[in-house]
Coordinates of C-alpha atoms in Angstrom, one line a residue:
M1 CA 186.3 104.4 73.1
L2 CA 183.9 102.9 70.6
N3 CA 180.5 104.3 69.8
I4 CA 177.9 102.3 67.9
H5 CA 174.9 104.4 66.6
N6 CA 171.8 103.1 64.8
L7 CA 173.6 100.0 63.4
S8 CA 171.6 97.8 61.1
V9 CA 172.4 94.6 59.3
S10 CA 170.1 92.5 57.1
F11 CA 170.3 89.2 55.2
G12 CA 167.9 88.3 52.5
G13 CA 165.7 91.3 53.1
E14 CA 165.3 90.5 56.8
Y15 CA 167.0 92.5 59.6
L16 CA 169.3 90.6 61.9
F17 CA 169.3 93.7 64.1
E18 CA 168.0 97.2 63.4
E19 CA 169.2 100.6 64.6
I20 CA 170.9 99.3 67.7
S21 CA 173.1 101.8 69.7
F22 CA 175.5 101.4 72.5
R23 CA 179.0 102.6 73.7
L24 CA 182.0 100.7 74.8
N25 CA 184.2 102.3 77.5
A26 CA 187.5 101.4 79.0
G27 CA 187.0 98.7 81.7
D28 CA 183.8 97.3 80.1
R29 CA 183.8 93.6 80.0
V30 CA 180.8 92.7 78.0
G31 CA 179.2 89.3 77.7
L32 CA 177.4 89.2 74.3
I33 CA 174.6 86.7 74.4
G34 CA 171.6 85.6 72.3
K35 CA 170.0 82.6 70.6
N36 CA 171.9 80.9 67.8
G37 CA 171.5 83.0 64.7
A38 CA 170.7 86.2 66.7
G39 CA 173.8 87.9 65.3
K40 CA 176.5 87.7 68.0
S41 CA 179.4 86.6 65.7
T42 CA 178.1 89.1 63.0
L43 CA 178.3 91.9 65.5
L44 CA 181.9 91.0 66.4
K45 CA 182.8 91.0 62.7
L46 CA 181.2 94.4 62.3
L47 CA 183.1 95.8 65.3
S48 CA 186.4 94.4 64.0
R49 CA 185.7 95.8 60.5
D50 CA 185.8 92.3 59.0
M51 CA 182.5 93.1 57.3
P52 CA 180.7 96.4 56.3
V53 CA 177.6 97.7 58.0
D54 CA 174.3 98.2 56.0
S55 CA 173.5 101.4 57.8
G56 CA 174.5 103.3 60.9
T57 CA 178.0 104.2 62.2
I58 CA 180.8 102.7 64.3
A59 CA 182.9 105.7 65.6
T60 CA 186.2 105.0 67.3
E61 CA 188.7 107.1 69.1
K62 CA 191.8 108.1 67.1
N63 CA 194.5 105.3 66.9
L64 CA 192.2 102.8 68.6
N65 CA 193.6 99.2 68.3
I66 CA 191.0 96.4 68.1
G67 CA 192.1 92.8 68.5
F68 CA 189.8 89.9 67.4
L69 CA 190.2 86.3 68.5
R70 CA 188.6 84.3 65.8
Q71 CA 187.7 80.6 65.8
D72 CA 189.6 79.8 62.6
I73 CA 193.3 80.0 63.3
D74 CA 195.6 79.8 60.3
F75 CA 199.3 79.6 61.2
K76 CA 202.1 79.4 58.7
Q77 CA 203.8 76.1 59.0
G78 CA 207.4 76.0 60.0
R79 CA 207.3 78.8 62.6
T80 CA 208.2 78.1 66.2
V81 CA 206.0 79.2 69.1
L82 CA 208.2 82.2 69.7
E83 CA 208.4 83.2 66.0
E84 CA 204.6 83.0 65.7
A85 CA 204.1 85.0 68.9
Y86 CA 206.6 87.7 67.7
H87 CA 204.2 88.4 64.8
A88 CA 202.3 90.4 67.3
F89 CA 205.0 93.1 66.9
E90 CA 204.8 93.8 63.2
E91 CA 206.1 97.4 63.5
I92 CA 209.0 96.3 65.7
K93 CA 209.9 93.4 63.4
A94 CA 209.8 95.6 60.4
L95 CA 212.1 98.2 62.1
E96 CA 214.5 95.4 63.1
L97 CA 214.9 94.6 59.4
K98 CA 215.6 98.3 58.6
L99 CA 218.2 98.4 61.5
D100 CA 219.9 95.3 60.2
D101 CA 220.1 96.7 56.7
V102 CA 221.6 100.0 57.9
N103 CA 224.1 98.3 60.2
Q104 CA 225.1 96.0 57.4
Q105 CA 225.7 99.0 55.0
L106 CA 227.7 100.8 57.7
A107 CA 229.9 97.8 58.3
E108 CA 230.6 97.3 54.6
R109 CA 231.0 100.9 53.4
T110 CA 234.2 103.1 53.7
D111 CA 233.0 106.4 52.3
Y112 CA 232.8 107.9 55.7
E113 CA 232.7 111.6 54.5
S114 CA 230.0 111.1 51.9
D115 CA 226.4 112.5 52.3
T116 CA 224.9 109.0 51.8
Y117 CA 227.0 107.6 54.7
H118 CA 226.0 110.6 56.9
Q119 CA 222.4 109.9 56.0
L120 CA 222.8 106.3 57.1
M121 CA 224.0 107.6 60.5
V122 CA 221.0 109.8 60.8
D123 CA 218.7 106.9 59.8
L124 CA 220.4 104.7 62.4
N125 CA 219.8 107.2 65.1
D126 CA 216.2 107.8 64.1
F127 CA 215.4 104.1 63.8
T128 CA 217.1 103.3 67.1
H129 CA 215.2 106.0 68.9
H130 CA 211.9 104.9 67.4
Y131 CA 212.7 101.2 68.2
E132 CA 213.2 102.1 71.9
I133 CA 210.0 104.1 72.0
I134 CA 207.8 101.3 70.7
G135 CA 209.3 98.7 73.1
G136 CA 211.8 97.1 70.9
Y137 CA 214.1 96.3 73.8
N138 CA 211.3 94.7 76.0
Y139 CA 209.1 92.8 73.6
Q140 CA 211.0 89.5 73.8
G141 CA 210.8 89.4 77.6
E142 CA 207.1 90.3 77.5
T143 CA 206.4 87.5 75.0
E144 CA 208.1 84.9 77.2
K145 CA 206.2 86.2 80.3
I146 CA 202.8 85.9 78.5
L147 CA 203.5 82.5 77.0
Q148 CA 204.6 81.1 80.3
G149 CA 201.4 82.6 81.9
L150 CA 199.4 80.7 79.4
G151 CA 201.1 77.5 80.4
F152 CA 204.0 77.1 77.9
K153 CA 207.4 76.0 79.2
R154 CA 210.7 77.3 77.9
D155 CA 211.3 74.0 76.2
D156 CA 208.2 74.6 74.1
F157 CA 209.3 78.0 72.7
D158 CA 211.5 76.5 69.9
M159 CA 208.9 73.8 68.9
K160 CA 207.0 74.2 65.6
T161 CA 203.4 75.4 66.1
E162 CA 202.0 72.5 64.0
T163 CA 203.2 70.0 66.6
F164 CA 200.7 71.4 69.1
S165 CA 197.0 70.6 69.5
G166 CA 194.3 73.0 68.6
G167 CA 193.9 74.2 72.2
W168 CA 197.6 75.1 72.5
R169 CA 197.5 76.9 69.1
M170 CA 194.6 78.9 70.4
R171 CA 196.8 80.0 73.3
I172 CA 199.5 81.2 70.9
E173 CA 196.9 83.3 69.0
L174 CA 195.6 84.6 72.4
A175 CA 199.2 85.5 73.5
K176 CA 199.6 87.5 70.3
L177 CA 196.4 89.5 71.1
L178 CA 197.5 90.2 74.7
L179 CA 201.0 91.3 73.5
Q180 CA 199.6 93.8 71.1
N181 CA 198.3 96.1 73.8
N182 CA 194.9 96.4 72.1
D183 CA 192.4 98.9 73.4
V184 CA 189.5 96.6 72.6
L185 CA 189.4 92.8 72.7
L186 CA 186.8 90.9 70.8
L187 CA 186.8 87.2 71.9
D188 CA 184.7 84.6 70.1
E189 CA 184.4 81.5 72.3
P190 CA 187.9 82.0 73.9
T191 CA 187.5 79.1 76.3
N192 CA 186.9 76.5 73.5
H193 CA 189.7 73.9 73.8
L194 CA 191.3 75.7 76.7
D195 CA 191.9 73.6 79.9
I196 CA 190.7 74.7 83.3
E197 CA 194.0 76.3 84.4
S198 CA 194.3 78.3 81.2
I199 CA 190.7 79.5 81.6
I200 CA 191.4 80.7 85.1
W201 CA 194.5 82.5 84.1
L202 CA 192.6 84.2 81.3
E203 CA 189.9 85.2 83.8
Q204 CA 192.5 86.8 86.0
F205 CA 194.0 88.6 83.0
L206 CA 190.7 90.0 81.7
T207 CA 189.5 91.0 85.1
N208 CA 192.6 93.3 85.4
Y209 CA 192.5 94.4 81.7
A210 CA 192.3 98.2 81.3
G211 CA 190.7 98.2 77.9
A212 CA 187.2 97.0 76.8
V213 CA 186.4 93.4 76.2
V214 CA 183.4 91.8 74.3
I215 CA 183.0 88.1 74.8
V216 CA 180.8 85.5 73.1
S217 CA 180.9 82.4 75.2
H218 CA 178.7 79.4 76.2
D219 CA 180.8 79.0 79.4
K220 CA 178.4 80.3 82.1
M221 CA 181.0 80.4 84.9
F222 CA 183.6 82.2 82.7
L223 CA 181.0 84.9 81.9
D224 CA 180.0 85.3 85.6
N225 CA 183.7 85.6 86.7
V226 CA 184.8 88.0 84.0
T227 CA 182.0 90.2 82.8
N228 CA 180.5 93.3 84.4
R229 CA 178.0 94.0 81.7
T230 CA 175.7 91.9 79.5
I231 CA 174.3 92.8 76.0
E232 CA 171.6 90.4 74.7
I233 CA 170.6 90.5 71.0
S234 CA 166.9 89.6 70.8
L235 CA 164.4 90.1 67.9
G236 CA 166.7 92.6 66.3
R237 CA 167.0 94.7 69.4
I238 CA 169.5 94.8 72.2
Y239 CA 169.1 94.7 76.0
D240 CA 172.1 96.3 77.7
Y241 CA 172.6 96.1 81.5
N242 CA 175.6 96.5 83.8
K243 CA 175.2 93.0 85.2
P244 CA 177.2 89.8 84.8
Y245 CA 175.4 86.9 83.0
S246 CA 173.5 85.2 85.9
E247 CA 172.4 88.5 87.4
F248 CA 171.3 89.7 84.0
L249 CA 169.1 86.6 83.5
K250 CA 167.2 87.4 86.7
L251 CA 166.6 91.0 85.6
R252 CA 165.7 89.9 82.1
E253 CA 163.0 87.6 83.4
E254 CA 161.4 90.6 85.2
I255 CA 161.5 92.7 82.0
K256 CA 159.9 89.8 80.0
E257 CA 157.1 89.6 82.5
Q258 CA 156.5 93.3 82.2
Q259 CA 156.6 93.0 78.3
L260 CA 154.1 90.1 78.4
N261 CA 151.7 92.1 80.5
A262 CA 152.0 95.1 78.2
Q263 CA 151.5 92.8 75.2
K264 CA 148.3 91.4 76.7
N265 CA 146.9 94.9 77.3
Q266 CA 147.8 95.9 73.8
D267 CA 146.1 92.8 72.4
K268 CA 142.9 93.7 74.2
E269 CA 143.1 97.3 72.9
I270 CA 143.6 95.9 69.3
Q271 CA 140.7 93.5 69.6
Q272 CA 138.4 96.2 70.9
A273 CA 139.4 98.5 68.1
E274 CA 138.8 95.8 65.5
R275 CA 135.3 95.1 66.9
L276 CA 134.4 98.8 66.6
I277 CA 135.8 99.0 63.1
E278 CA 133.5 96.1 62.1
K279 CA 130.6 97.7 63.8
F280 CA 131.1 101.2 62.3
R281 CA 132.3 100.6 58.8
A282 CA 128.9 99.6 57.5
K283 CA 127.2 102.8 58.8
S284 CA 127.7 105.9 56.7
T285 CA 127.5 108.1 59.8
K286 CA 130.3 106.2 61.5
A287 CA 132.5 105.4 58.5
S288 CA 134.9 108.3 59.3
M289 CA 135.4 106.9 62.9
A290 CA 136.2 103.5 61.5
Q291 CA 138.8 104.9 59.1
S292 CA 140.3 106.8 62.1
L293 CA 140.6 103.6 64.1
I294 CA 142.2 101.8 61.1
K295 CA 144.8 104.5 60.8
K296 CA 145.5 104.3 64.5
L297 CA 146.0 100.5 64.4
D298 CA 148.3 100.9 61.4
K299 CA 150.5 103.3 63.2
M300 CA 150.6 101.3 66.5
E301 CA 154.0 99.8 67.2
R302 CA 153.3 96.2 68.1
I303 CA 154.9 94.9 71.3
E304 CA 157.1 91.8 70.6
V305 CA 158.3 89.4 73.3
D306 CA 161.2 87.0 72.6
Q307 CA 159.8 83.8 74.1
D308 CA 162.2 81.3 75.6
D309 CA 163.1 78.4 73.2
N310 CA 161.7 75.4 75.0
T311 CA 162.5 73.0 72.2
V312 CA 165.3 71.3 74.0
M313 CA 166.7 67.8 73.7
N314 CA 164.9 65.0 75.4
L315 CA 167.9 63.0 76.7
R316 CA 168.1 59.9 78.9
F317 CA 170.9 57.4 79.0
P318 CA 169.4 53.9 79.7
I319 CA 171.7 51.3 81.3
S320 CA 171.9 48.0 79.4
I321 CA 172.9 45.3 81.9
T322 CA 174.7 45.4 85.3
P323 CA 178.4 44.9 84.9
G324 CA 180.8 43.4 87.4
K325 CA 182.2 45.4 90.4
V326 CA 185.4 46.3 88.5
V327 CA 184.7 48.1 85.2
A328 CA 188.3 48.6 84.1
E329 CA 191.7 47.7 85.5
I330 CA 194.6 49.7 84.1
D331 CA 198.1 48.4 85.0
N332 CA 201.4 50.0 84.2
V333 CA 200.0 51.6 81.0
S334 CA 202.3 53.9 78.9
K335 CA 201.7 55.6 75.6
K336 CA 204.1 57.3 73.2
Y337 CA 203.4 59.4 70.0
G338 CA 206.7 59.1 68.2
D339 CA 209.3 60.4 70.7
N340 CA 206.6 62.1 72.8
L341 CA 205.9 60.1 76.0
V342 CA 202.4 61.2 77.1
L343 CA 201.5 58.6 79.7
Q344 CA 204.0 56.6 81.8
N345 CA 203.3 53.6 84.1
I346 CA 199.7 54.6 84.8
D347 CA 197.7 52.4 87.3
L348 CA 194.0 53.0 87.6
L349 CA 191.0 51.1 88.9
I350 CA 187.5 52.1 87.7
E351 CA 184.7 50.7 89.7
R352 CA 181.0 50.1 88.9
D353 CA 178.7 53.2 89.3
S354 CA 181.7 55.6 89.9
K355 CA 181.5 59.1 88.3
T356 CA 185.0 60.1 87.3
A357 CA 186.4 63.3 85.8
F358 CA 189.7 63.5 83.8
V359 CA 191.1 67.1 84.1
G360 CA 194.5 68.8 83.4
Q361 CA 196.3 70.8 80.7
N362 CA 195.8 70.1 77.0
G363 CA 198.3 67.4 75.7
Q364 CA 198.7 65.7 79.1
G365 CA 197.0 62.4 78.0
K366 CA 193.3 62.7 79.2
S367 CA 191.8 61.9 75.8
T368 CA 194.6 59.4 75.2
L369 CA 193.7 57.4 78.3
A370 CA 190.0 57.6 77.4
K371 CA 190.7 56.2 73.9
I372 CA 192.8 53.4 75.5
I373 CA 189.9 52.4 77.7
V374 CA 187.5 52.2 74.8
G375 CA 190.0 50.3 72.6
E376 CA 190.8 53.1 70.1
L377 CA 194.6 53.1 70.7
E378 CA 197.5 50.7 71.0
Y379 CA 199.6 51.1 74.2
D380 CA 202.2 49.5 76.4
G381 CA 200.9 47.8 79.6
Q382 CA 197.5 46.3 80.4
C383 CA 194.0 47.6 80.3
K384 CA 191.4 44.9 81.3
L385 CA 187.7 45.5 81.1
G386 CA 185.4 43.9 83.6
H387 CA 182.6 41.3 83.3
N388 CA 179.6 42.4 81.1
V389 CA 181.2 45.9 80.4
Q390 CA 179.5 47.6 77.5
I391 CA 181.0 51.0 76.6
G392 CA 179.4 53.9 75.0
Y393 CA 181.9 56.4 73.6
F394 CA 181.4 60.1 72.8
A395 CA 184.6 61.3 71.0
Q396 CA 185.9 64.9 71.2
N397 CA 186.2 65.4 67.4
Q398 CA 182.9 64.3 65.9
A399 CA 184.1 65.0 62.4
E400 CA 186.3 61.9 62.6
Y401 CA 183.5 59.7 63.6
L402 CA 180.6 60.9 61.5
D403 CA 180.5 60.4 57.7
G404 CA 179.9 63.8 56.1
R405 CA 178.6 62.1 52.9
K406 CA 175.6 60.6 54.7
T407 CA 172.4 62.2 55.7
V408 CA 171.3 62.5 59.4
L409 CA 168.7 59.8 58.8
D410 CA 171.1 57.4 57.0
T411 CA 173.7 57.9 59.8
M412 CA 171.2 56.7 62.3
I413 CA 169.7 53.8 60.2
D414 CA 173.2 52.5 59.4
A415 CA 174.0 52.4 63.2
A416 CA 170.7 50.8 64.2
N417 CA 169.9 47.1 64.5
E418 CA 166.7 45.2 63.9
T419 CA 165.3 45.9 67.4
N420 CA 165.6 49.7 67.3
R421 CA 165.6 50.7 63.6
S422 CA 161.9 51.5 63.8
K423 CA 162.6 54.0 66.6
V424 CA 165.2 56.0 64.7
R425 CA 162.9 58.9 63.7
D426 CA 161.5 59.1 67.2
I427 CA 165.1 59.3 68.6
L428 CA 166.0 62.0 66.1
G429 CA 162.9 64.0 67.0
S430 CA 163.9 64.0 70.6
F431 CA 167.2 65.5 69.6
L432 CA 165.5 68.3 67.6
F433 CA 166.0 66.7 64.1
R434 CA 162.5 66.9 62.8
G435 CA 160.8 66.9 59.4
E436 CA 163.1 67.8 56.5
E437 CA 166.1 68.2 58.9
V438 CA 166.7 64.5 58.9
D439 CA 167.6 64.7 55.2
K440 CA 170.5 67.2 55.8
Y441 CA 173.9 65.9 55.0
V442 CA 176.3 65.6 58.0
K443 CA 178.9 67.8 56.3
V444 CA 176.6 70.9 56.4
L445 CA 175.7 70.5 60.1
S446 CA 176.9 73.0 62.7
G447 CA 179.2 71.9 65.6
G448 CA 176.3 71.8 68.0
E449 CA 174.1 69.8 65.5
R450 CA 176.9 67.2 65.1
N451 CA 177.2 66.8 68.8
R452 CA 173.4 66.2 69.0
L453 CA 173.6 63.6 66.2
A454 CA 176.5 61.9 68.0
L455 CA 174.5 61.7 71.2
A456 CA 171.5 60.3 69.4
K457 CA 173.6 57.7 67.6
M458 CA 175.0 56.6 71.0
L459 CA 171.5 55.6 72.2
L460 CA 171.3 52.9 69.4
Q461 CA 173.9 50.8 71.1
P462 CA 173.6 49.2 74.6
F463 CA 176.0 50.4 77.2
N464 CA 176.5 50.5 81.0
V465 CA 179.8 52.5 80.9
L466 CA 179.8 56.0 79.4
V467 CA 183.1 57.6 78.3
M468 CA 182.6 61.2 77.1
D469 CA 185.4 63.4 75.8
E470 CA 184.5 67.1 75.8
P471 CA 180.8 66.6 75.2
T472 CA 179.9 70.2 75.8
N473 CA 182.0 71.6 72.9
H474 CA 179.7 73.7 70.6
L475 CA 176.6 73.1 72.8
D476 CA 174.7 76.2 74.0
I477 CA 174.1 76.7 77.8
Q478 CA 170.5 75.3 77.6
S479 CA 171.7 72.1 75.8
K480 CA 174.5 71.7 78.4
N481 CA 171.9 71.8 81.2
V482 CA 169.9 69.1 79.5
L483 CA 173.0 66.9 79.0
K484 CA 174.0 67.5 82.6
K485 CA 170.6 66.4 84.0
A486 CA 170.8 63.3 81.9
L487 CA 174.2 62.4 83.2
Q488 CA 173.2 63.1 86.8
S489 CA 170.3 60.5 86.4
F490 CA 172.5 58.0 84.5
E491 CA 172.7 54.9 86.7
G492 CA 175.8 53.4 85.1
T493 CA 179.6 54.3 85.3
L494 CA 180.7 57.6 83.9
I495 CA 184.1 58.8 82.8
L496 CA 184.1 62.4 81.7
V497 CA 186.9 64.5 80.1
S498 CA 185.9 68.1 80.3
H499 CA 187.3 71.7 81.0
D500 CA 183.8 73.1 81.8
R501 CA 183.8 73.8 85.5
D502 CA 180.1 74.7 85.7
F503 CA 179.2 71.5 83.8
L504 CA 181.4 69.3 86.1
Q505 CA 179.9 70.8 89.3
G506 CA 178.0 68.1 91.2
L507 CA 178.4 65.6 88.4
T508 CA 181.4 63.5 89.5
N509 CA 182.7 62.1 92.8
K510 CA 186.3 61.5 91.8
V511 CA 188.8 63.7 89.8
Y512 CA 192.0 62.6 88.2
D513 CA 194.5 65.3 87.4
F514 CA 196.8 64.6 84.5
R515 CA 200.2 66.2 84.8
D516 CA 203.8 65.3 83.6
R517 CA 202.8 61.9 82.3
K518 CA 201.2 60.9 85.6
I519 CA 197.8 61.0 87.2
K520 CA 196.8 62.1 90.7
E521 CA 193.5 61.2 92.4
Y522 CA 191.2 63.6 94.2
L523 CA 188.3 62.1 96.1
G524 CA 185.7 64.7 95.6
D525 CA 184.0 66.8 92.9
I526 CA 185.5 69.6 90.8
D527 CA 185.1 72.2 93.5
F528 CA 187.1 70.1 95.9
Y529 CA 189.8 69.6 93.2
L530 CA 189.9 73.3 92.4
D531 CA 190.3 74.1 96.1
Q532 CA 193.1 71.6 96.5
R533 CA 195.0 72.7 93.5
K534 CA 194.7 76.4 94.6
V535 CA 193.8 77.4 91.1
D536 CA 192.9 80.8 92.2
D537 CA 196.5 81.7 91.3
F538 CA 197.7 80.0 88.1
R539 CA 201.4 80.8 88.9
A540 CA 201.1 79.0 92.3
I541 CA 199.8 75.9 90.4
E542 CA 202.7 75.9 88.0
K543 CA 205.3 76.4 90.7
S544 CA 203.8 74.4 93.6
K545 CA 206.3 72.0 95.1
N546 CA 206.1 69.6 98.0
S547 CA 207.6 71.0 101.1
T548 CA 210.6 68.9 102.4
T549 CA 210.5 70.5 105.9
K550 CA 209.1 68.1 108.5
K551 CA 206.8 69.9 111.0
S552 CA 204.4 68.8 113.7
K553 CA 200.7 68.8 112.7
T554 CA 200.1 71.8 114.9
E555 CA 203.0 73.8 113.4
K556 CA 201.9 72.9 109.9
A557 CA 198.3 74.0 110.5
S558 CA 199.4 77.3 112.1
N559 CA 202.1 78.1 109.5
S560 CA 199.7 77.1 106.7
F561 CA 197.1 79.6 107.9
Q562 CA 199.7 82.4 108.3
D563 CA 201.2 81.6 104.9
Q564 CA 197.8 81.7 103.2
K565 CA 197.1 85.2 104.7
K566 CA 200.6 86.4 103.6
L567 CA 200.2 85.0 100.1
K568 CA 196.8 86.5 99.7
S569 CA 198.1 89.9 100.8
M570 CA 201.0 89.6 98.4
K571 CA 198.8 88.6 95.5
N572 CA 196.5 91.5 96.1
R573 CA 199.4 93.9 96.1
L574 CA 200.8 92.3 93.0
S575 CA 197.4 92.6 91.2
A576 CA 197.2 96.3 92.2
L577 CA 200.7 97.0 91.0
E578 CA 200.1 95.2 87.6
S579 CA 197.0 97.4 87.1
K580 CA 199.0 100.6 87.9
I581 CA 201.9 99.5 85.7
S582 CA 199.6 98.8 82.7
S583 CA 197.9 102.2 83.1
L584 CA 201.2 104.1 83.4
E585 CA 202.8 102.2 80.5
K586 CA 199.9 103.3 78.3
E587 CA 200.3 106.9 79.4
I588 CA 204.0 106.9 78.6
K589 CA 203.3 105.2 75.3
E590 CA 200.8 107.9 74.3
I591 CA 203.3 110.6 75.2
D592 CA 206.0 108.9 73.2
H593 CA 203.6 108.7 70.3
D594 CA 202.9 112.5 70.6
L595 CA 206.6 113.2 70.6
L596 CA 207.0 111.3 67.4
M597 CA 204.1 112.9 65.6
N598 CA 204.2 116.5 66.9
Y599 CA 207.4 117.1 68.9
D600 CA 207.3 120.9 69.1
A601 CA 203.7 121.1 70.3
T602 CA 204.2 118.3 72.8
I603 CA 207.3 119.8 74.5
A604 CA 205.7 123.2 74.6
K605 CA 203.2 122.0 77.3
P606 CA 203.9 123.5 80.8
N607 CA 206.3 121.4 82.9
F608 CA 206.3 118.7 80.2
F609 CA 209.8 117.2 80.8
D610 CA 209.4 117.2 84.6
S611 CA 206.1 115.4 84.3
Y612 CA 207.4 113.0 81.7
Q613 CA 210.5 112.1 83.8
R614 CA 208.3 111.6 86.9
K615 CA 206.1 109.1 85.1
K616 CA 209.2 107.2 83.9
K617 CA 210.7 107.2 87.4
N618 CA 207.4 106.1 88.9
L619 CA 207.2 103.2 86.3
E620 CA 210.8 102.1 87.3
D621 CA 209.8 102.1 91.0
L622 CA 206.6 100.2 90.4
M623 CA 208.5 97.6 88.3
E624 CA 211.1 97.1 91.1
K625 CA 208.3 96.5 93.6
W626 CA 206.6 94.1 91.2
T627 CA 209.8 92.2 90.7
Q628 CA 210.4 91.9 94.4
I629 CA 206.9 90.7 95.2
T630 CA 207.1 88.2 92.3
I631 CA 210.3 86.8 93.7
D632 CA 208.8 86.6 97.2
L633 CA 205.8 84.8 95.8
E634 CA 208.0 82.2 94.1
K635 CA 209.9 81.6 97.4
H636 CA 206.6 80.9 99.2
A637 CA 205.0 78.9 96.4

């Protein structure tokens, strides 16, 4: 599909990577990993042709389509969700304009016998045939199917894109990529701002995706669930193994150990050679031997080992004073944004030392309730904080809470008081802001650096209740692990808004699911919640309904077991059918393209029409089976 050979890129005279080579094949789902600054995003830009290579080649198959999910989404204001999604079909939309123009002329003209009128009829026939071949009669249905799979409701289709949050706009961009039938998908942090259900839907889609996928992500569980291959960029080289992320790490440790042993042996050899050179160079009879050893050392390729970066944050959240048993009592709370009712009549009791997770789709009110608890928003109802409650708040969007005009040091000094101002530099050092880095302006900090600064700033204020809204955004996997350990040892009360399943595992003992302006309590951790919500099938989540049939406990248990077996079998069959349909649609599309480009040569192939018709008939049969199983699944959901 895509062949990368001796690819090199340098910045300021230093190579980011040098003469790397690998090949992407259909079905490859690659996790692209490496330290910050190793060149992951640069490599994606090179593969997408967003930037030129310094040297080397990127060879692709003819007519290969590459889709690139970038972090910077720029939608034109005024378009609805459907209108924006339809921009995935540029050729179809352009052809629709031509068809409209031809039909308009045919309706207005009366010179039926003229050559120009006849040409219009020919154009209409050609355009219509081409329109059918490229999927013009199916794209609207496909668009609605993908949007609904990503969590949009039909009521959302006609809403303006600017009315949606960043996470929902990311889904629209993702839908466009999925609708384009790209052969290669390049995804840069695709799970950022996506909720748990959307991440799981995306996992299922990518697992069945026939093309090649390259993913840059800090979501460990997402990488483990999706990828079947890992490429690490390290010291300008790549390490490429057919293993998902966690398995690759184990293998990589063994390789590093072997490299370290080889490096030690080489160092001994170099030291011995250097001693001989010093010994021989002063003797005229041995001078030629010394020169020979010098040349040998000059030619020797030194073994480099990329050591683990152990300069991680030193993070601990001290509790200020012990609060009362009830931390927050929320009674009949509702919140509107204009005409949009986000929360309605919410009742919630947060007790001392509880560890609570807020989860659910974007826009369902998780951050809103967190802001109500910390006093950031006005609302209807009552939210009463308990005795001696002191809240520390980590906001989702740090740009709104940090002044870009201040330096890192000034930000901390301004937030400090008389008792802790002398400790500011020590705190910054524990968060990896050392030396001249404290004089950086906030506006030039990366997302991860801003998160670290916000965490450091929190430690300047006393608190016994910690409210954190998406604290892992922009943090690498190592920093996430440090933050998780700090929260596990935190002795106060924790309220955590997050979509990161791996981060949430073992961190909370209560989960509140936000849905349709209400909240539902799950007494357990994130794994218990996921099991209860049956998020292994996103469609089942969206369509789950409470059964109205009353059965005995024995009948319910028996029927539930049988239903689960039946549903699992149906889902497996549906997944297999979708894979076959995708493959067959691609074959037919390629044949249709050949017909357009070289009609005579294509039909001259032996038994061409019989084979072509069989494929189309087979596709119809598969679609009928797919429809029936989908209907059956909806009945059992």
